[in-house]
Each structure stands twice: as structure tokens, then as C-alpha cells.
């Protein structure tokens, strides 16, 4: 690690079934590169199968989680960094942060050794901490982000998000995105199960397995995140925002908001109003 939340890099190799305890978000960038194996990744309402040579690029505050696929063994490098760490002391690189969206990048066999060399060099610098290692790590990160940006603008990245998708992964992604778009409506597990031609019990199990959320939890998170946005960006009354985001009762909204954010809607507005 460099600083408390400025930069960190971690190499992990694991066997057996494993998953994040909870989907989460954080105020810094994350690069999740798979050196070997497979992982199921849930991010912003979509489910992906990441394989060797794939990198998940996560913008700040985007919800995400990982879980085992049918291939339980995996090895990955996880890089986290703040916007300030990247820009501090660096000449302008032309890389636009945040990225246009959190997404999966799939690197060719020819590209993978270069990506892995940069990551392993960062690990080596952070382990050994030679003279000027912080500056060197920052320059290696800049080189990596320039390569990612070039990759993002190449033709081969088009439609990579939907390539090789497991049919059930696609179904859960479709349902999660439906929730993202229709959160203001009364939604139930049974209703969505009928709409998407799947049994309620199986939908409950597979949704929880792939996203890390129970159905009601995910619906609450989507509604509260939208409420946070409206509290910060509009002058609408709290009662109105509660109704706009699918809550029938203001007391339920207030209780759910505090449970998920740790604060009240009015205090959140005061702290984040634009």
C-alpha cells in the first residue's frame, strides 16, 4: 500500500468456492485482472464471466461483487488507486478519468504479457520499496491506464460485454437492469418471475448467488441510490423523493435510507447538495 487509500496492489491465488461477503462500492478506482481461472463478476446490474486475461475496470461508487464460477481455482491482481494519486506529479497523459463506464476488458494473448509485466513490476516495487518507488509505481500506473484507454477506443472492445455470456447470467442481468429502470413501480419477486418465465424459488436462489443480493435487498439499494442522487441534485421534498423512488410510506423510506447510508435523508442532502 501507498498511503491510506492512495494506492494498493494485491496478488491472490485461491482454490475452492469463494465469494465476497457483500456487494460493495468505494470512492476509488479498481482494476481486477485475472491471471488464471474464472470468476463471476456482478457490476451495475450485469453479470459477467471473467477469464484469464480479462480485466474488470471499476469506477468509484459503482456496486460490484465477485463469486466462483464452475472453475473454483483462480489467481488475480487487484489494483486500487485514488484520482489524486494518478494525477499528482504526473504530466497530462490524455487519459480521461473516470472511464465512461465500469466494464470488462478482454485482452488478447499477445497483449497479456505486457499487462502482466506492468502489474508484476508494481508488485515488486511495492514489496521492495527502493529509492523513488512511489514515483515509479505512479508512472507504471500511467502506462497501464494509457494502454487501457487505447484498448477502450479499439474496435475489438465493441460488444465484449455480451460475448460468451452464460444464458442464466444474461437472464439475471436482464432482471437486474429491469429493476434499475422500473424501481419506482411496485415490484415483487413473484411478478418478475412470471414476467421472465422462471420459478420464484429458482430466481431467488440464482439472483442471490450471482449478485450477492437477495431480491428485496437489491431493490432497496437501487431505490436508495437513486434517492441519494435526487437529494443531492434537486430541491424536491423528501416526501416527494420517497414516492418517486418507489416507497409508499415516508417512515419506511427514512428507516431504509439510514440503514443503507448511515445517515438521514436531510443530513445527506446537507452534506452532498450541489
Coordinates of C-alpha atoms in Angstrom, one line a residue, residues 8-255:
X8 CA -2.7 -0.6 -3.2
X9 CA -1.9 -3.7 -5.2
X10 CA -2.6 -7.3 -4.1
X11 CA -1.8 -10.7 -5.7
X12 CA -4.1 -13.5 -4.6
X13 CA -4.3 -17.2 -5.6
X14 CA -7.2 -19.2 -4.2
X15 CA -8.7 -22.7 -4.5
X16 CA -12.3 -23.7 -3.7
X17 CA -15.6 -21.9 -3.8
X18 CA -15.4 -18.3 -2.5
X19 CA -17.4 -15.0 -2.8
X20 CA -17.4 -11.5 -1.4
X21 CA -19.4 -11.3 1.8
X22 CA -21.4 -8.4 0.3
X23 CA -21.5 -6.4 -2.9
X24 CA -19.8 -3.1 -2.2
X25 CA -18.7 0.2 -3.6
X26 CA -15.9 2.5 -2.7
X27 CA -14.6 6.0 -3.6
X28 CA -11.6 4.9 -5.5
X29 CA -10.8 3.1 -8.8
X30 CA -10.3 -0.6 -9.0
X31 CA -8.6 -2.8 -11.7
X32 CA -9.3 -6.5 -11.3
X33 CA -7.0 -8.6 -13.6
X34 CA -7.4 -12.4 -13.8
X35 CA -4.1 -14.2 -14.2
X36 CA -5.7 -17.6 -14.2
X37 CA -9.1 -19.4 -13.7
X38 CA -12.6 -17.9 -13.9
X39 CA -14.7 -15.6 -11.7
X40 CA -18.3 -14.5 -11.9
X41 CA -18.5 -10.7 -11.6
X42 CA -21.6 -8.6 -10.9
X43 CA -21.4 -4.9 -11.7
X44 CA -24.0 -2.2 -12.2
X45 CA -26.8 -4.6 -12.9
X46 CA -24.9 -7.0 -15.2
X47 CA -23.3 -10.4 -14.7
X48 CA -20.0 -11.4 -16.5
X49 CA -17.8 -14.4 -16.5
X50 CA -14.2 -13.1 -16.3
X51 CA -11.5 -15.4 -17.6
X52 CA -7.7 -15.4 -17.9
X53 CA -6.5 -12.1 -19.5
X54 CA -9.7 -10.2 -18.6
X55 CA -9.8 -7.0 -16.5
X56 CA -12.7 -5.5 -14.7
X57 CA -12.4 -1.7 -14.7
X58 CA -14.5 -0.3 -11.8
X59 CA -15.2 3.4 -11.4
X60 CA -15.7 5.0 -8.0
X61 CA -19.0 4.3 -6.2
X62 CA -20.1 1.6 -8.6
X63 CA -21.6 -1.5 -6.9
X64 CA -19.8 -4.8 -7.7
X65 CA -19.1 -8.3 -6.3
X66 CA -17.3 -11.5 -7.3
X67 CA -18.0 -15.1 -6.8
X68 CA -16.8 -18.5 -8.0
X69 CA -17.8 -19.9 -11.4
X70 CA -17.7 -23.6 -12.3
X71 CA -13.9 -23.3 -12.2
X72 CA -13.2 -22.6 -8.5
X73 CA -9.5 -22.0 -8.7
X74 CA -8.3 -18.5 -9.7
X75 CA -5.4 -16.1 -9.4
X76 CA -5.8 -12.4 -9.7
X77 CA -4.1 -9.0 -9.2
X78 CA -6.2 -6.2 -7.7
X79 CA -5.1 -2.6 -8.1
X80 CA -6.9 0.3 -6.2
X81 CA -6.0 3.9 -6.6
X82 CA -7.4 7.4 -6.0
X83 CA -7.8 10.1 -8.6
X84 CA -5.3 12.2 -6.7
X85 CA -2.6 9.5 -6.7
X86 CA -2.8 9.2 -10.5
X87 CA -2.7 12.9 -11.3
X88 CA -0.3 14.0 -8.6
X89 CA 3.1 14.7 -10.1
X90 CA 2.1 13.2 -13.4
X91 CA 2.2 15.2 -16.7
X92 CA -1.1 15.1 -18.5
X93 CA -1.5 11.7 -20.1
X94 CA -4.7 12.4 -22.0
X95 CA -6.4 9.5 -20.1
X96 CA -9.9 10.6 -19.1
X97 CA -11.0 9.6 -15.6
X98 CA -13.4 8.3 -14.6
X99 CA -13.8 5.9 -17.5
X100 CA -17.0 6.3 -19.5
X101 CA -18.4 3.3 -17.5
X102 CA -17.3 0.4 -15.4
X103 CA -16.7 -2.5 -17.8
X104 CA -14.9 -5.7 -18.7
X105 CA -11.8 -5.5 -21.0
X106 CA -10.7 -8.7 -22.8
X107 CA -7.0 -8.7 -23.7
X108 CA -5.5 -10.9 -26.5
X109 CA -2.8 -13.5 -25.8
X110 CA -0.4 -11.1 -27.5
X111 CA -1.4 -8.2 -25.1
X112 CA -1.5 -10.2 -21.8
X113 CA 2.3 -10.5 -21.2
X114 CA 2.6 -6.7 -21.4
X115 CA -0.3 -6.1 -18.9
X116 CA 1.1 -8.7 -16.6
X117 CA 4.6 -7.2 -16.8
X118 CA 3.4 -3.8 -15.6
X119 CA 1.3 -5.4 -12.8
X120 CA 4.2 -7.6 -11.6
X121 CA 6.6 -4.6 -11.7
X122 CA 4.2 -2.6 -9.5
X123 CA 4.1 -5.5 -7.0
X124 CA 7.9 -5.8 -7.0
X125 CA 8.3 -2.0 -6.4
X126 CA 5.8 -2.0 -3.5
X127 CA 7.4 -5.1 -1.9
X128 CA 11.0 -3.9 -2.1
X129 CA 10.4 -0.1 -1.8
X130 CA 13.6 1.0 -3.5
X131 CA 14.5 4.7 -3.9
X132 CA 11.8 6.7 -5.7
X133 CA 9.4 3.6 -5.8
X134 CA 6.3 5.8 -5.4
X135 CA 7.1 7.8 -8.4
X136 CA 7.9 4.7 -10.4
X137 CA 4.6 3.0 -9.4
X138 CA 2.8 6.1 -10.4
X139 CA 4.5 6.1 -13.8
X140 CA 3.7 2.3 -14.3
X141 CA 0.1 3.0 -13.5
X142 CA 0.0 5.8 -16.0
X143 CA 1.5 3.5 -18.6
X144 CA -1.2 0.8 -17.8
X145 CA -4.0 3.3 -18.0
X146 CA -2.8 4.7 -21.3
X147 CA -2.9 1.1 -22.7
X148 CA -6.4 0.6 -21.2
X149 CA -7.5 3.8 -22.8
X150 CA -6.2 2.8 -26.2
X151 CA -7.8 -0.6 -25.8
X152 CA -11.1 1.1 -25.0
X153 CA -11.0 3.0 -28.2
X154 CA -10.1 0.0 -30.4
X155 CA -12.7 -1.9 -32.4
X156 CA -12.1 -5.2 -30.6
X157 CA -13.7 -3.9 -27.4
X158 CA -17.1 -3.4 -29.0
X159 CA -19.7 -5.7 -27.7
X160 CA -17.3 -7.5 -25.4
X161 CA -19.8 -7.1 -22.5
X162 CA -22.2 -9.5 -24.1
X163 CA -19.8 -12.1 -25.6
X164 CA -19.8 -15.6 -24.2
X165 CA -22.4 -14.9 -21.7
X166 CA -24.0 -17.8 -19.8
X167 CA -27.8 -17.9 -20.5
X168 CA -28.7 -17.6 -16.8
X169 CA -26.1 -14.8 -16.4
X170 CA -27.9 -13.0 -19.2
X171 CA -31.3 -13.6 -17.6
X172 CA -30.2 -12.3 -14.2
X173 CA -28.6 -9.2 -15.9
X174 CA -31.9 -8.6 -17.7
X175 CA -33.8 -8.8 -14.5
X176 CA -31.4 -6.5 -12.6
X177 CA -31.5 -4.0 -15.4
X178 CA -35.3 -4.1 -15.4
X179 CA -35.2 -3.3 -11.7
X180 CA -32.8 -0.4 -12.4
X181 CA -35.2 1.1 -14.9
X182 CA -38.5 0.3 -13.1
X183 CA -37.6 0.8 -9.4
X184 CA -40.4 3.4 -8.9
X185 CA -43.0 0.8 -9.6
X186 CA -44.3 -1.8 -7.1
X187 CA -42.0 -4.8 -7.9
X188 CA -42.2 -8.3 -6.4
X189 CA -40.1 -11.4 -6.9
X190 CA -43.2 -13.4 -7.9
X191 CA -44.2 -10.7 -10.5
X192 CA -40.7 -10.7 -12.1
X193 CA -40.5 -14.5 -12.0
X194 CA -43.8 -14.6 -14.1
X195 CA -42.6 -11.9 -16.4
X196 CA -39.3 -13.6 -17.1
X197 CA -40.6 -17.2 -17.2
X198 CA -38.7 -18.6 -14.3
X199 CA -39.9 -20.0 -11.0
X200 CA -39.8 -17.7 -8.0
X201 CA -37.7 -20.1 -5.8
X202 CA -35.1 -20.6 -8.6
X203 CA -35.0 -16.9 -9.3
X204 CA -34.4 -16.1 -5.6
X205 CA -31.5 -18.6 -5.4
X206 CA -29.8 -17.7 -8.7
X207 CA -30.2 -13.9 -8.1
X208 CA -28.6 -14.2 -4.7
X209 CA -25.8 -16.4 -5.9
X210 CA -24.8 -14.3 -8.9
X211 CA -25.3 -10.8 -7.4
X212 CA -24.7 -11.3 -3.7
X213 CA -28.1 -9.6 -3.0
X214 CA -31.4 -11.0 -2.1
X215 CA -34.1 -9.6 -4.4
X216 CA -35.6 -7.2 -1.9
X217 CA -32.1 -6.0 -0.8
X218 CA -31.2 -5.2 -4.4
X219 CA -34.4 -3.3 -5.0
X220 CA -33.8 -1.3 -1.8
X221 CA -30.2 -0.5 -2.8
X222 CA -31.3 0.7 -6.3
X223 CA -34.1 2.9 -4.8
X224 CA -31.9 4.4 -2.2
X225 CA -29.0 5.2 -4.6
X226 CA -31.5 7.0 -6.8
X227 CA -32.8 8.9 -3.8
X228 CA -29.3 9.9 -2.9
X229 CA -28.8 11.3 -6.4
X230 CA -32.1 13.3 -6.2
X231 CA -31.4 14.6 -2.7
X232 CA -28.0 15.9 -3.9
X233 CA -29.1 17.3 -7.3
X234 CA -32.7 18.6 -6.8
X235 CA -34.7 20.6 -4.3
X236 CA -37.6 18.2 -4.3
X237 CA -39.1 17.5 -0.9
X238 CA -38.0 14.3 0.9
X239 CA -41.6 13.0 0.8
X240 CA -41.7 13.5 -3.0
X241 CA -38.4 11.8 -3.5
X242 CA -39.6 8.8 -1.4
X243 CA -42.6 8.5 -3.6
X244 CA -40.6 8.9 -6.8
X245 CA -38.2 6.1 -5.8
X246 CA -40.9 3.5 -5.0
X247 CA -41.6 4.0 -1.3
X248 CA -45.2 4.1 -0.2
X249 CA -44.5 5.3 3.3
X250 CA -42.1 8.1 4.4
X251 CA -41.2 6.2 7.6
X252 CA -40.2 3.1 5.6
X253 CA -38.1 5.4 3.3
X254 CA -36.4 7.1 6.3
X255 CA -35.6 3.8 8.0

